[in-house]
mmCIF file of C-alpha atoms in Angstrom:
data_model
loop_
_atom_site.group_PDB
_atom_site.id
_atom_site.type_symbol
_atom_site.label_atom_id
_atom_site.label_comp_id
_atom_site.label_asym_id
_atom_site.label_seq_id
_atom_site.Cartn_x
_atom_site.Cartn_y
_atom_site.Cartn_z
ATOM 1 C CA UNK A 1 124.646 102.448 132.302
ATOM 2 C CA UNK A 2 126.370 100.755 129.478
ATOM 3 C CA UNK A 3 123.431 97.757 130.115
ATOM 4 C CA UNK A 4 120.878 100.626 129.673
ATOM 5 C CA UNK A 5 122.817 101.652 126.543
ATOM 6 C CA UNK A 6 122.533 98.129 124.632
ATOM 7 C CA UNK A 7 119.117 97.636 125.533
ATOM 8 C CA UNK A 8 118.268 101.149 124.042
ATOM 9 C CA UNK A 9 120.470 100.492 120.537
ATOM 10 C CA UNK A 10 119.201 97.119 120.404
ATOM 11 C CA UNK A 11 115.647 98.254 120.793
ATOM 12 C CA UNK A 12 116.169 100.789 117.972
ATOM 13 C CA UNK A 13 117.573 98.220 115.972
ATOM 14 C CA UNK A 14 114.679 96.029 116.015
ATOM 15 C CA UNK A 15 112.187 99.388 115.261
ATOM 16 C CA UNK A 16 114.191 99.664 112.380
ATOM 17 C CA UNK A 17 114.029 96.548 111.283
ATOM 18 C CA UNK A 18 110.155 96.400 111.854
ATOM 19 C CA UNK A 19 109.381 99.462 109.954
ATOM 20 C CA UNK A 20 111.698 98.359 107.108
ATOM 21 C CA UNK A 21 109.442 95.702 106.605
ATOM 22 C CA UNK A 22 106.465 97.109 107.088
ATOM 23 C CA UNK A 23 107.464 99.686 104.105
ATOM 24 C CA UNK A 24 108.394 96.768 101.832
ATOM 25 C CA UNK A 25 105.114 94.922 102.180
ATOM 26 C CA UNK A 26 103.851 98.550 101.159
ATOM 27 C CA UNK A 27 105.535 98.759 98.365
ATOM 28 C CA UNK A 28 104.918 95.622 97.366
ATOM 29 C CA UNK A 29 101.058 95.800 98.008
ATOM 30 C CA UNK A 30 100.787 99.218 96.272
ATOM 31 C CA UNK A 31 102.981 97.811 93.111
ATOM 32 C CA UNK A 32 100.257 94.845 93.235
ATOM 33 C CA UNK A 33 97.371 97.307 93.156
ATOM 34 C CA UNK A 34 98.713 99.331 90.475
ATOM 35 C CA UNK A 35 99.114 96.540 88.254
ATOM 36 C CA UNK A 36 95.892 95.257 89.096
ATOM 37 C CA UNK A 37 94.157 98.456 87.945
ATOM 38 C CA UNK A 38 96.384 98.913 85.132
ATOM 39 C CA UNK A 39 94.960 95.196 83.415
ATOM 40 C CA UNK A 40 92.244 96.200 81.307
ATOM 41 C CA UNK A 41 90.021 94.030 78.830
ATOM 42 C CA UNK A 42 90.360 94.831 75.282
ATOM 43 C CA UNK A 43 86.782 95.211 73.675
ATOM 44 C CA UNK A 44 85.664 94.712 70.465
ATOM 45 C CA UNK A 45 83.925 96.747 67.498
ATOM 46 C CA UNK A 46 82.498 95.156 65.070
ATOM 47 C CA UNK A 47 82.014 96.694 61.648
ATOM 48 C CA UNK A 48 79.087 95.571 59.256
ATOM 49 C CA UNK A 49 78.631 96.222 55.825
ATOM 50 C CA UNK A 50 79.152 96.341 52.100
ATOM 51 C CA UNK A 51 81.762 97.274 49.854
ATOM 52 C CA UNK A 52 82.356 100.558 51.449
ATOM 53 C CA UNK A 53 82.968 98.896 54.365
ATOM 54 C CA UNK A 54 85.213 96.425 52.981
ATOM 55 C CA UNK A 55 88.195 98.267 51.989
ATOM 56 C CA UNK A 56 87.543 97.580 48.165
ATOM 57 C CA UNK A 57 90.690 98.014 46.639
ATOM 58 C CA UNK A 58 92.651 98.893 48.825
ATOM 59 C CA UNK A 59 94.972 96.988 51.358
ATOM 60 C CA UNK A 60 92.725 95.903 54.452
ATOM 61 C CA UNK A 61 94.782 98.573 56.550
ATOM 62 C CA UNK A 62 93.504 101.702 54.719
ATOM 63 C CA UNK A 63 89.912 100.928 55.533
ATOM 64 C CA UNK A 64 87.983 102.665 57.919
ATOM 65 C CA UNK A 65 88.248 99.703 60.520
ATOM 66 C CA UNK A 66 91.671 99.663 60.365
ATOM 67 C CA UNK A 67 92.386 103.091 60.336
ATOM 68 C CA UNK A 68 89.575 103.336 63.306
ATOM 69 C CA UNK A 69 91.516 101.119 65.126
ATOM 70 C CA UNK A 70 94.932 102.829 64.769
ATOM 71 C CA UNK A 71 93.117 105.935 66.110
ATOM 72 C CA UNK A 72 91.625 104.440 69.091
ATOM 73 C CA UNK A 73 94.742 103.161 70.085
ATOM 74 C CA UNK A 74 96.697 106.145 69.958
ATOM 75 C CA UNK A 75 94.339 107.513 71.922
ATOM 76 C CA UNK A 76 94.656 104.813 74.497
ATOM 77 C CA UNK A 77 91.518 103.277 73.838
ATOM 78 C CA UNK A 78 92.024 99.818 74.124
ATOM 79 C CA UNK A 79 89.798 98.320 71.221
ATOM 80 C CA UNK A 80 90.271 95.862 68.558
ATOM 81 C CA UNK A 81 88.360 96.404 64.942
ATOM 82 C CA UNK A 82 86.650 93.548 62.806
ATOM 83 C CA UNK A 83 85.505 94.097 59.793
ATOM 84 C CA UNK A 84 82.745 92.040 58.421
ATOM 85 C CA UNK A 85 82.180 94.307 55.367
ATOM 86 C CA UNK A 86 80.946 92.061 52.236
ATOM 87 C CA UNK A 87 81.224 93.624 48.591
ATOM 88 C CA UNK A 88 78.087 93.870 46.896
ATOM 89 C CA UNK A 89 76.258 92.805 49.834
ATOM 90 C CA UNK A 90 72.390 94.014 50.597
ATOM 91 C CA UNK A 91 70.730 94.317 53.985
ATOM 92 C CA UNK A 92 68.808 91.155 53.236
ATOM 93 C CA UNK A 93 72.014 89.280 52.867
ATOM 94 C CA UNK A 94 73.622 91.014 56.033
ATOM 95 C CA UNK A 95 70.601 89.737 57.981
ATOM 96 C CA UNK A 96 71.699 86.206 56.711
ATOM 97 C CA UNK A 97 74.807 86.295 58.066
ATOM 98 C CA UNK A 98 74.565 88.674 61.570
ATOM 99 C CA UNK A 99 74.217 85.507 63.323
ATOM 100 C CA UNK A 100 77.801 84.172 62.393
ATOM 101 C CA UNK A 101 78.970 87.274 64.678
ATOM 102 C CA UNK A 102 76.384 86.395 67.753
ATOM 103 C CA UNK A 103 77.155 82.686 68.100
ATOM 104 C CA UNK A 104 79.918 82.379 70.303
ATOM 105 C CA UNK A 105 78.936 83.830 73.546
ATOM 106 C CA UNK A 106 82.485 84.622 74.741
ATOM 107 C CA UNK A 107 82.928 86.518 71.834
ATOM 108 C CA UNK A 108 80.496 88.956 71.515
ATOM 109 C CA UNK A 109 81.439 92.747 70.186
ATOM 110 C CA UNK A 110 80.896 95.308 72.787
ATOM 111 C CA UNK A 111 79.640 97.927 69.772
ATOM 112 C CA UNK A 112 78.532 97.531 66.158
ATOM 113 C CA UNK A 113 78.769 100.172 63.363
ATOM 114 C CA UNK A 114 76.303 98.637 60.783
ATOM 115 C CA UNK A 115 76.843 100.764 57.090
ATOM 116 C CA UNK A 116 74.072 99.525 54.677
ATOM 117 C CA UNK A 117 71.831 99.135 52.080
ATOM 118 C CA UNK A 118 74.155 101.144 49.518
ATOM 119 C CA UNK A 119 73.328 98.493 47.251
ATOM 120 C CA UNK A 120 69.387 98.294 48.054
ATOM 121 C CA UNK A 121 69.430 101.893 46.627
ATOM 122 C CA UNK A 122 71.317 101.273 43.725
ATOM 123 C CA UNK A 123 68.589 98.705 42.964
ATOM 124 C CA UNK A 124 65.461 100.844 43.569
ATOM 125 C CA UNK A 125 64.914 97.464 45.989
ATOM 126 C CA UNK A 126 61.849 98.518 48.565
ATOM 127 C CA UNK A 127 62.323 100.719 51.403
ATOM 128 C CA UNK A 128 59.536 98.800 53.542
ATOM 129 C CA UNK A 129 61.611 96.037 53.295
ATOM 130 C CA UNK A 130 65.377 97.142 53.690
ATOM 131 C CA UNK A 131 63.855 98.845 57.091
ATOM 132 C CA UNK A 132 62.551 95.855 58.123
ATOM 133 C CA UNK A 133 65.941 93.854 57.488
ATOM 134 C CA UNK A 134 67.565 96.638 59.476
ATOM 135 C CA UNK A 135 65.661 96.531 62.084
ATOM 136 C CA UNK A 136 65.745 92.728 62.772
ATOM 137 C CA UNK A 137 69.636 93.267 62.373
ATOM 138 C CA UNK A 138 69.727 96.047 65.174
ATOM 139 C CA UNK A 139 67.068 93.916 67.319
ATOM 140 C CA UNK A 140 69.334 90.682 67.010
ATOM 141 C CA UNK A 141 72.895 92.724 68.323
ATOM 142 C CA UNK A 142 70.845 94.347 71.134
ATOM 143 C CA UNK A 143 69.411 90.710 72.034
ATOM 144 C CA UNK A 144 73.588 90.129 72.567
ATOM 145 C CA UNK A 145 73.952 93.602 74.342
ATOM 146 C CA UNK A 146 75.633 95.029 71.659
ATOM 147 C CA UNK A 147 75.794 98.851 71.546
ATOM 148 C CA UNK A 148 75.027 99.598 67.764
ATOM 149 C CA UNK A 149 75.680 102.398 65.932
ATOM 150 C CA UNK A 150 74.004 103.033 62.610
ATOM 151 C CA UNK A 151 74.997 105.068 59.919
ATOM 152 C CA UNK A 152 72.586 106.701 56.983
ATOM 153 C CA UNK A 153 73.518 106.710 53.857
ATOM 154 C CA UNK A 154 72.209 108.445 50.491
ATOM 155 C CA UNK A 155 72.155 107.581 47.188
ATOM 156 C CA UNK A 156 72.234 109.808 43.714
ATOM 157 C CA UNK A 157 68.712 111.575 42.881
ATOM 158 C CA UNK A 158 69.152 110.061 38.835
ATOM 159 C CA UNK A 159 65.816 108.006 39.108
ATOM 160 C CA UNK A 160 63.017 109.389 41.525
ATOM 161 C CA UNK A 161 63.189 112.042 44.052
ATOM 162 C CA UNK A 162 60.699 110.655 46.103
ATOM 163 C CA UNK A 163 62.970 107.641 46.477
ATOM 164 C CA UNK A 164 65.694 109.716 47.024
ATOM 165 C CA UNK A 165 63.902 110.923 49.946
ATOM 166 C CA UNK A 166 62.334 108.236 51.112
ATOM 167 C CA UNK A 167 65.369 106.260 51.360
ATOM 168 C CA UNK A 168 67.533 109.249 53.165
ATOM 169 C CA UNK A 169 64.687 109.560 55.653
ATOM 170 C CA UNK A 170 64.535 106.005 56.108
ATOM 171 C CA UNK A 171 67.300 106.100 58.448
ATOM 172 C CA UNK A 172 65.842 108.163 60.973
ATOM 173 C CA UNK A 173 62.997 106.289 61.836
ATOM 174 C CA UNK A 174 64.724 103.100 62.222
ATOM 175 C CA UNK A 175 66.975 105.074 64.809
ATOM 176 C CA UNK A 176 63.947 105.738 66.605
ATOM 177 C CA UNK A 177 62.313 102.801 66.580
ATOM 178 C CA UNK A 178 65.126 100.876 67.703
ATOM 179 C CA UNK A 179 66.678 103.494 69.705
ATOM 180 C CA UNK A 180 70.089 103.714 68.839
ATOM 181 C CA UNK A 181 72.730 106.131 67.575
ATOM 182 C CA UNK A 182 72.540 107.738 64.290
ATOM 183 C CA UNK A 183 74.950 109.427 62.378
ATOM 184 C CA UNK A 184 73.579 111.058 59.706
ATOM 185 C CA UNK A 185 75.945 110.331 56.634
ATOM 186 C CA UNK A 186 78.600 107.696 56.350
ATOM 187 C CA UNK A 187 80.332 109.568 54.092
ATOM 188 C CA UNK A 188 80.177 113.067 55.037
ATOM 189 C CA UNK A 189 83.022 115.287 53.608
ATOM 190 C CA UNK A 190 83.911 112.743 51.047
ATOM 191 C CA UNK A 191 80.830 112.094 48.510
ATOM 192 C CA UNK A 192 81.358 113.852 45.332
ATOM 193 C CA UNK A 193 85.353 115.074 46.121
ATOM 194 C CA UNK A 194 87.795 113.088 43.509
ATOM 195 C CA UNK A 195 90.488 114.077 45.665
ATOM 196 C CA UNK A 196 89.082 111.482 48.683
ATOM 197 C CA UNK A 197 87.269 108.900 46.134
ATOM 198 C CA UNK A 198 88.975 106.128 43.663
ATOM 199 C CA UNK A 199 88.207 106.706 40.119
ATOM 200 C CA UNK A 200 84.515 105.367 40.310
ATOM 201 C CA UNK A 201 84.075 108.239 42.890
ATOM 202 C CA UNK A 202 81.651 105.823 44.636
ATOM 203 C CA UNK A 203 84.326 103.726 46.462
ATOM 204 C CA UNK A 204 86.607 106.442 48.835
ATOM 205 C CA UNK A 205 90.389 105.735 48.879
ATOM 206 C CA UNK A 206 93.028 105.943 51.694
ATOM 207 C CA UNK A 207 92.860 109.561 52.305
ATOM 208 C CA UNK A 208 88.358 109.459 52.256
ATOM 209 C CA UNK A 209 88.758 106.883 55.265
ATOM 210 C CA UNK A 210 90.970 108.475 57.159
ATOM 211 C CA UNK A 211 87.561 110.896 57.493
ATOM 212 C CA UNK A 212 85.360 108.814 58.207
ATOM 213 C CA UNK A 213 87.581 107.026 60.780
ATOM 214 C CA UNK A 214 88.424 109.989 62.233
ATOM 215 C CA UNK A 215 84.616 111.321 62.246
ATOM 216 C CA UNK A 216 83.900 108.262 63.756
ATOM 217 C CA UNK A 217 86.171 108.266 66.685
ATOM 218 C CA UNK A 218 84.655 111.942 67.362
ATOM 219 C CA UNK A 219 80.847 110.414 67.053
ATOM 220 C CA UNK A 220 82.225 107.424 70.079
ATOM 221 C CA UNK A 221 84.506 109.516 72.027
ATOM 222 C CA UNK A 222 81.467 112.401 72.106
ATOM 223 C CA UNK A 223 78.760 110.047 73.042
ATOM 224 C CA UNK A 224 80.908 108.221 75.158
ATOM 225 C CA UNK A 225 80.486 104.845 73.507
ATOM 226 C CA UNK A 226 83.942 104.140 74.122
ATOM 227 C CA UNK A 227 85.864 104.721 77.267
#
């Protein structure tokens, strides 16, 4: 009886010792998987433009990029921002320069927000040909898989209203040509309000991109661009 009674403890003893095991390789394999599906890759956005784009005046971190960044983050969007905004640059000259951003194939954006031809306006340059230059932009970043974004833009109706028109309309049909995203106005709910603008009330200040950042974020997160 008391040989009967060893046998049985010892038996549960070795069960125990099994199943103790067993549980720890679980754990450990389930810790394992759960920090395998917690790694993520952190994309990129790119931001192209001019002045407005390229926090004029301001420190680098109250531009839209930046502040777009901060947002996305928050929001546990893992992205990082660039921003290739030039002052005073045209769409011609962005053209010139979109392939510095293409070259290195390991280091390609995920999604482009291209903001534009502010300064074709200004200059009355021709619409014909600041669509064309967008166009050949957008074709180039979709060449790379780039998801691209493009935002309109208007200009003050002091010369001709037909170029007014013209060039706010332009917009559109590139979208569709090209088929990407459009928002409508880069800087809606800012234009025209001091309170959001620096003195030239052409150039917005801290406060004017933290709208468009966060009007941005809505635009991705709503058309699922980011996720």
């Amino acid at each position: 009886m008391k040989k009967i009674n060893i046998l049985a403890i010892a038996l549960v003893i070795c069960i125990a010792l099994t199943w103790c095991g067993k549980t720890e390789t679980i754990t450990q394999w389930t810790e394992n998987e759960n920090s395998t599906k917690g790694a993520t890759e952190t994309k990129t956005i790119i931001a192209l433009g001019d002045s407005i784009t390229a926090w004029y005046s301001l420190p680098i971190e109250d531009s839209y990029p930046s502040q777009l960044e901060v947002l996305l983050q928050n929001n546990w969007y893992d992205y990082e921002l660039i921003n290739a905004g030039v002052s005073g640059n045209t769409s011609s000259q962005l053209l010139s320069r979109i392939d510095l951003y293409l070259e290195d194939e390991t280091d390609i954006p995920d999604i482009a927000l291209v903001v534009i031809w502010w300064n074709d306006g200004l200059r009355a340059q021709s619409i014909d040909e600041m669509s064309e230059n967008i166009i050949e932009i957008i074709e180039k970043l979709k060449e790379k898989n780039v998801e691209v974004v493009l935002w309109g833009m208007q200009i003050p109706p002091n010369n001709w209203l037909s170029y007014f028109l013209d060039f706010k309309n332009a917009y559109g049909d590139i979208a569709k040509e090209t088929d990407v995203e459009l928002i409508d106005f880069f800087l809606e709910d800012v234009a025209t309000k001091w309170i959001y603008n620096l003195p030239d009330m052409i150039h917005p200040n801290k406060d004017g991109y933290a709208i468009i950042a966060q009007n941005t974020f809505e635009f991705l997160k709503i058309s699922k661009k980011i996720g």
